[in-house]
Amino acid sequence: MEHFIVLLLYLSPVLLLVVGGLVGRSRENRHYASIHQREARFAQQPMLNSKTVPAPETVRTSKMVAGSVVVSVDRFKQFLAALRTIFGGEVNAYSSLIDRARREAILRMREQAAGADMIINVRMETSSLSQGGQKQMGTIEVLAYGTALWHRKDHEGSYAS
């Protein structure tokens, strides 16, 4: 019985990391599935980073739209990143976190612009928030913003709805 308790004490951190990694991967996969589904809904809505309005005479109305998201890293990825900083090199554990945050912020901006013919002047701001003054990243915030345009219905050009 004593050997079992000692074994359990030594294996519990490893077991927690494995379970944390599996749960984190499952949640990340579900988030990516949601992102893919929502991106398909907005595939026909043009989004430009240009400051100029194509065919400005056709614009009926415009509105500033923004989408913001704050995403935190799970403990398993934090552990992997800590290992990577010991040995040096790129920390790949955060790549999917940043990708998901950017795509989610853009989707939230597009959801605010539902029904718009296009979004122009799209910009993105990213900031990482550290935990307790430490130098490692714990959370990332992304803000996507732009100008949603609705065109006049009587316009015969390619930008009319």
C-alpha positions as YAML, in Angstrom:
chain: A
units: angstrom
residues:
- id: 1
  name: MET
  ca: [0.00, 0.00, 0.00]
- id: 2
  name: GLU
  ca: [2.85, 2.40, 0.79]
- id: 3
  name: HIS
  ca: [4.37, 1.82, -2.65]
- id: 4
  name: PHE
  ca: [1.06, 2.67, -4.26]
- id: 5
  name: ILE
  ca: [0.82, 5.96, -2.35]
- id: 6
  name: VAL
  ca: [4.41, 6.89, -3.24]
- id: 7
  name: LEU
  ca: [3.77, 5.98, -6.88]
- id: 8
  name: LEU
  ca: [0.58, 8.03, -6.86]
- id: 9
  name: LEU
  ca: [2.41, 11.03, -5.39]
- id: 10
  name: TYR
  ca: [5.04, 10.93, -8.12]
- id: 11
  name: LEU
  ca: [2.66, 10.22, -10.99]
- id: 12
  name: SER
  ca: [-0.10, 12.66, -10.08]
- id: 13
  name: PRO
  ca: [1.65, 15.72, -11.59]
- id: 14
  name: VAL
  ca: [2.27, 13.78, -14.81]
- id: 15
  name: LEU
  ca: [-1.31, 12.54, -14.83]
- id: 16
  name: LEU
  ca: [-2.62, 16.07, -14.30]
- id: 17
  name: LEU
  ca: [-0.49, 17.36, -17.19]
- id: 18
  name: VAL
  ca: [-1.72, 14.60, -19.50]
- id: 19
  name: VAL
  ca: [-5.37, 15.16, -18.56]
- id: 20
  name: GLY
  ca: [-4.90, 18.92, -18.89]
- id: 21
  name: GLY
  ca: [-3.35, 18.47, -22.33]
- id: 22
  name: LEU
  ca: [-6.20, 16.24, -23.51]
- id: 23
  name: VAL
  ca: [-8.92, 18.56, -22.18]
- id: 24
  name: GLY
  ca: [-7.15, 21.62, -23.60]
- id: 25
  name: ARG
  ca: [-6.78, 20.00, -27.02]
- id: 26
  name: SER
  ca: [-10.44, 18.98, -27.02]
- id: 27
  name: ARG
  ca: [-11.59, 22.52, -26.18]
- id: 28
  name: GLU
  ca: [-9.25, 23.99, -28.79]
- id: 29
  name: ASN
  ca: [-10.60, 21.62, -31.45]
- id: 30
  name: ARG
  ca: [-14.19, 22.58, -30.57]
- id: 31
  name: HIS
  ca: [-13.28, 26.26, -30.82]
- id: 32
  name: TYR
  ca: [-11.66, 25.73, -34.23]
- id: 33
  name: ALA
  ca: [-14.80, 23.86, -35.42]
- id: 34
  name: SER
  ca: [-16.93, 26.82, -34.31]
- id: 35
  name: ILE
  ca: [-14.56, 29.25, -36.06]
- id: 36
  name: HIS
  ca: [-14.70, 27.28, -39.34]
- id: 37
  name: GLN
  ca: [-18.49, 27.14, -39.24]
- id: 38
  name: ARG
  ca: [-18.86, 30.87, -38.56]
- id: 39
  name: GLU
  ca: [-16.21, 31.84, -41.14]
- id: 40
  name: ALA
  ca: [-18.22, 29.98, -43.79]
- id: 41
  name: ARG
  ca: [-21.22, 32.23, -43.04]
- id: 42
  name: PHE
  ca: [-19.21, 35.38, -43.80]
- id: 43
  name: ALA
  ca: [-17.24, 34.04, -46.78]
- id: 44
  name: GLN
  ca: [-19.17, 36.24, -49.24]
- id: 45
  name: GLN
  ca: [-18.67, 39.48, -47.29]
- id: 46
  name: PRO
  ca: [-15.58, 41.32, -48.61]
- id: 47
  name: MET
  ca: [-13.16, 42.62, -46.03]
- id: 48
  name: LEU
  ca: [-10.41, 45.07, -47.09]
- id: 49
  name: ASN
  ca: [-7.61, 46.82, -45.25]
- id: 50
  name: SER
  ca: [-7.80, 49.72, -47.73]
- id: 51
  name: LYS
  ca: [-8.62, 53.18, -46.38]
- id: 52
  name: THR
  ca: [-10.40, 54.25, -49.56]
- id: 53
  name: VAL
  ca: [-14.01, 53.41, -50.28]
- id: 54
  name: PRO
  ca: [-14.54, 51.60, -53.58]
- id: 55
  name: ALA
  ca: [-17.26, 53.48, -55.51]
- id: 56
  name: PRO
  ca: [-17.97, 56.03, -52.74]
- id: 57
  name: GLU
  ca: [-21.00, 57.41, -54.57]
- id: 58
  name: THR
  ca: [-22.84, 54.11, -53.95]
- id: 59
  name: VAL
  ca: [-22.48, 54.12, -50.15]
- id: 60
  name: ARG
  ca: [-25.80, 54.49, -48.36]
- id: 61
  name: THR
  ca: [-24.51, 54.30, -44.79]
- id: 62
  name: SER
  ca: [-21.44, 53.32, -42.80]
- id: 63
  name: LYS
  ca: [-20.73, 52.28, -39.24]
- id: 64
  name: MET
  ca: [-17.65, 51.50, -37.20]
- id: 65
  name: VAL
  ca: [-17.61, 47.87, -36.09]
- id: 66
  name: ALA
  ca: [-15.28, 46.12, -33.66]
- id: 67
  name: GLY
  ca: [-14.72, 42.69, -32.23]
- id: 68
  name: SER
  ca: [-12.63, 41.95, -29.18]
- id: 69
  name: VAL
  ca: [-11.54, 38.72, -27.54]
- id: 70
  name: VAL
  ca: [-9.35, 37.74, -24.61]
- id: 71
  name: VAL
  ca: [-8.00, 34.18, -24.72]
- id: 72
  name: SER
  ca: [-5.90, 32.50, -22.07]
- id: 73
  name: VAL
  ca: [-3.43, 29.68, -22.49]
- id: 74
  name: ASP
  ca: [-4.07, 26.37, -20.74]
- id: 75
  name: ARG
  ca: [-1.66, 24.99, -18.15]
- id: 76
  name: PHE
  ca: [-0.34, 22.25, -20.42]
- id: 77
  name: LYS
  ca: [0.74, 24.74, -23.08]
- id: 78
  name: GLN
  ca: [2.18, 26.95, -20.38]
- id: 79
  name: PHE
  ca: [4.25, 23.98, -19.19]
- id: 80
  name: LEU
  ca: [5.43, 23.22, -22.75]
- id: 81
  name: ALA
  ca: [6.37, 26.86, -23.27]
- id: 82
  name: ALA
  ca: [8.35, 26.89, -20.03]
- id: 83
  name: LEU
  ca: [10.26, 23.82, -21.19]
- id: 84
  name: ARG
  ca: [10.90, 25.44, -24.55]
- id: 85
  name: THR
  ca: [12.31, 28.59, -22.94]
- id: 86
  name: ILE
  ca: [14.76, 26.47, -20.97]
- id: 87
  name: PHE
  ca: [16.14, 24.86, -24.13]
- id: 88
  name: GLY
  ca: [15.64, 27.86, -26.41]
- id: 89
  name: GLY
  ca: [13.84, 28.21, -29.71]
- id: 90
  name: GLU
  ca: [10.42, 29.25, -30.94]
- id: 91
  name: VAL
  ca: [7.51, 28.68, -28.57]
- id: 92
  name: ASN
  ca: [5.02, 26.90, -30.85]
- id: 93
  name: ALA
  ca: [2.60, 26.31, -28.00]
- id: 94
  name: TYR
  ca: [1.26, 29.85, -28.40]
- id: 95
  name: SER
  ca: [0.82, 29.82, -32.19]
- id: 96
  name: SER
  ca: [-2.66, 28.31, -32.13]
- id: 97
  name: LEU
  ca: [-3.65, 30.61, -29.26]
- id: 98
  name: ILE
  ca: [-2.77, 33.71, -31.28]
- id: 99
  name: ASP
  ca: [-4.39, 32.29, -34.42]
- id: 100
  name: ARG
  ca: [-7.64, 31.51, -32.61]
- id: 101
  name: ALA
  ca: [-7.72, 34.93, -30.93]
- id: 102
  name: ARG
  ca: [-7.22, 36.83, -34.19]
- id: 103
  name: ARG
  ca: [-9.80, 34.81, -36.09]
- id: 104
  name: GLU
  ca: [-12.33, 35.07, -33.24]
- id: 105
  name: ALA
  ca: [-11.91, 38.85, -33.04]
- id: 106
  name: ILE
  ca: [-12.48, 39.17, -36.79]
- id: 107
  name: LEU
  ca: [-15.57, 36.98, -36.56]
- id: 108
  name: ARG
  ca: [-16.99, 39.09, -33.74]
- id: 109
  name: MET
  ca: [-16.38, 42.21, -35.81]
- id: 110
  name: ARG
  ca: [-18.12, 40.62, -38.80]
- id: 111
  name: GLU
  ca: [-21.06, 39.58, -36.63]
- id: 112
  name: GLN
  ca: [-21.45, 43.24, -35.64]
- id: 113
  name: ALA
  ca: [-21.50, 44.12, -39.33]
- id: 114
  name: ALA
  ca: [-24.17, 41.56, -40.22]
- id: 115
  name: GLY
  ca: [-25.92, 42.56, -43.42]
- id: 116
  name: ALA
  ca: [-23.19, 44.98, -44.50]
- id: 117
  name: ASP
  ca: [-22.00, 44.80, -48.08]
- id: 118
  name: MET
  ca: [-18.34, 45.03, -47.08]
- id: 119
  name: ILE
  ca: [-15.95, 46.07, -44.33]
- id: 120
  name: ILE
  ca: [-13.08, 48.42, -45.17]
- id: 121
  name: ASN
  ca: [-10.09, 49.81, -43.28]
- id: 122
  name: VAL
  ca: [-9.81, 46.63, -41.21]
- id: 123
  name: ARG
  ca: [-7.16, 46.84, -38.51]
- id: 124
  name: MET
  ca: [-6.08, 44.58, -35.69]
- id: 125
  name: GLU
  ca: [-4.42, 45.35, -32.37]
- id: 126
  name: THR
  ca: [-2.84, 42.60, -30.30]
- id: 127
  name: SER
  ca: [-1.56, 42.75, -26.75]
- id: 128
  name: SER
  ca: [-0.26, 40.08, -24.43]
- id: 129
  name: LEU
  ca: [-1.04, 40.27, -20.76]
- id: 130
  name: SER
  ca: [1.46, 38.77, -18.34]
- id: 131
  name: GLN
  ca: [0.55, 37.22, -15.05]
- id: 132
  name: GLY
  ca: [1.72, 39.00, -11.93]
- id: 133
  name: GLY
  ca: [4.57, 40.85, -13.60]
- id: 134
  name: GLN
  ca: [6.20, 37.66, -14.85]
- id: 135
  name: LYS
  ca: [7.70, 37.69, -18.30]
- id: 136
  name: GLN
  ca: [5.72, 34.75, -19.62]
- id: 137
  name: MET
  ca: [2.52, 35.32, -21.54]
- id: 138
  name: GLY
  ca: [-0.65, 34.07, -19.89]
- id: 139
  name: THR
  ca: [-3.38, 35.82, -21.85]
- id: 140
  name: ILE
  ca: [-3.70, 37.52, -25.22]
- id: 141
  name: GLU
  ca: [-6.18, 40.22, -26.20]
- id: 142
  name: VAL
  ca: [-7.03, 41.00, -29.82]
- id: 143
  name: LEU
  ca: [-9.16, 43.89, -31.06]
- id: 144
  name: ALA
  ca: [-10.30, 43.91, -34.70]
- id: 145
  name: TYR
  ca: [-12.05, 47.00, -36.04]
- id: 146
  name: GLY
  ca: [-13.13, 48.48, -39.35]
- id: 147
  name: THR
  ca: [-15.85, 50.41, -41.17]
- id: 148
  name: ALA
  ca: [-18.91, 48.49, -42.36]
- id: 149
  name: LEU
  ca: [-20.48, 49.82, -45.55]
- id: 150
  name: TRP
  ca: [-24.02, 49.41, -46.84]
- id: 151
  name: HIS
  ca: [-24.54, 50.37, -50.49]
- id: 152
  name: ARG
  ca: [-27.63, 51.82, -52.13]
- id: 153
  name: LYS
  ca: [-29.90, 49.13, -53.54]
- id: 154
  name: ASP
  ca: [-30.44, 50.99, -56.82]
- id: 155
  name: HIS
  ca: [-26.74, 50.85, -57.73]
- id: 156
  name: GLU
  ca: [-26.03, 48.52, -60.66]
- id: 157
  name: GLY
  ca: [-22.33, 48.05, -59.89]
- id: 158
  name: SER
  ca: [-20.49, 45.13, -58.35]
- id: 159
  name: TYR
  ca: [-20.72, 46.58, -54.83]
- id: 160
  name: ALA
  ca: [-24.53, 46.67, -54.61]
- id: 161
  name: SER
  ca: [-26.39, 44.07, -52.56]
...
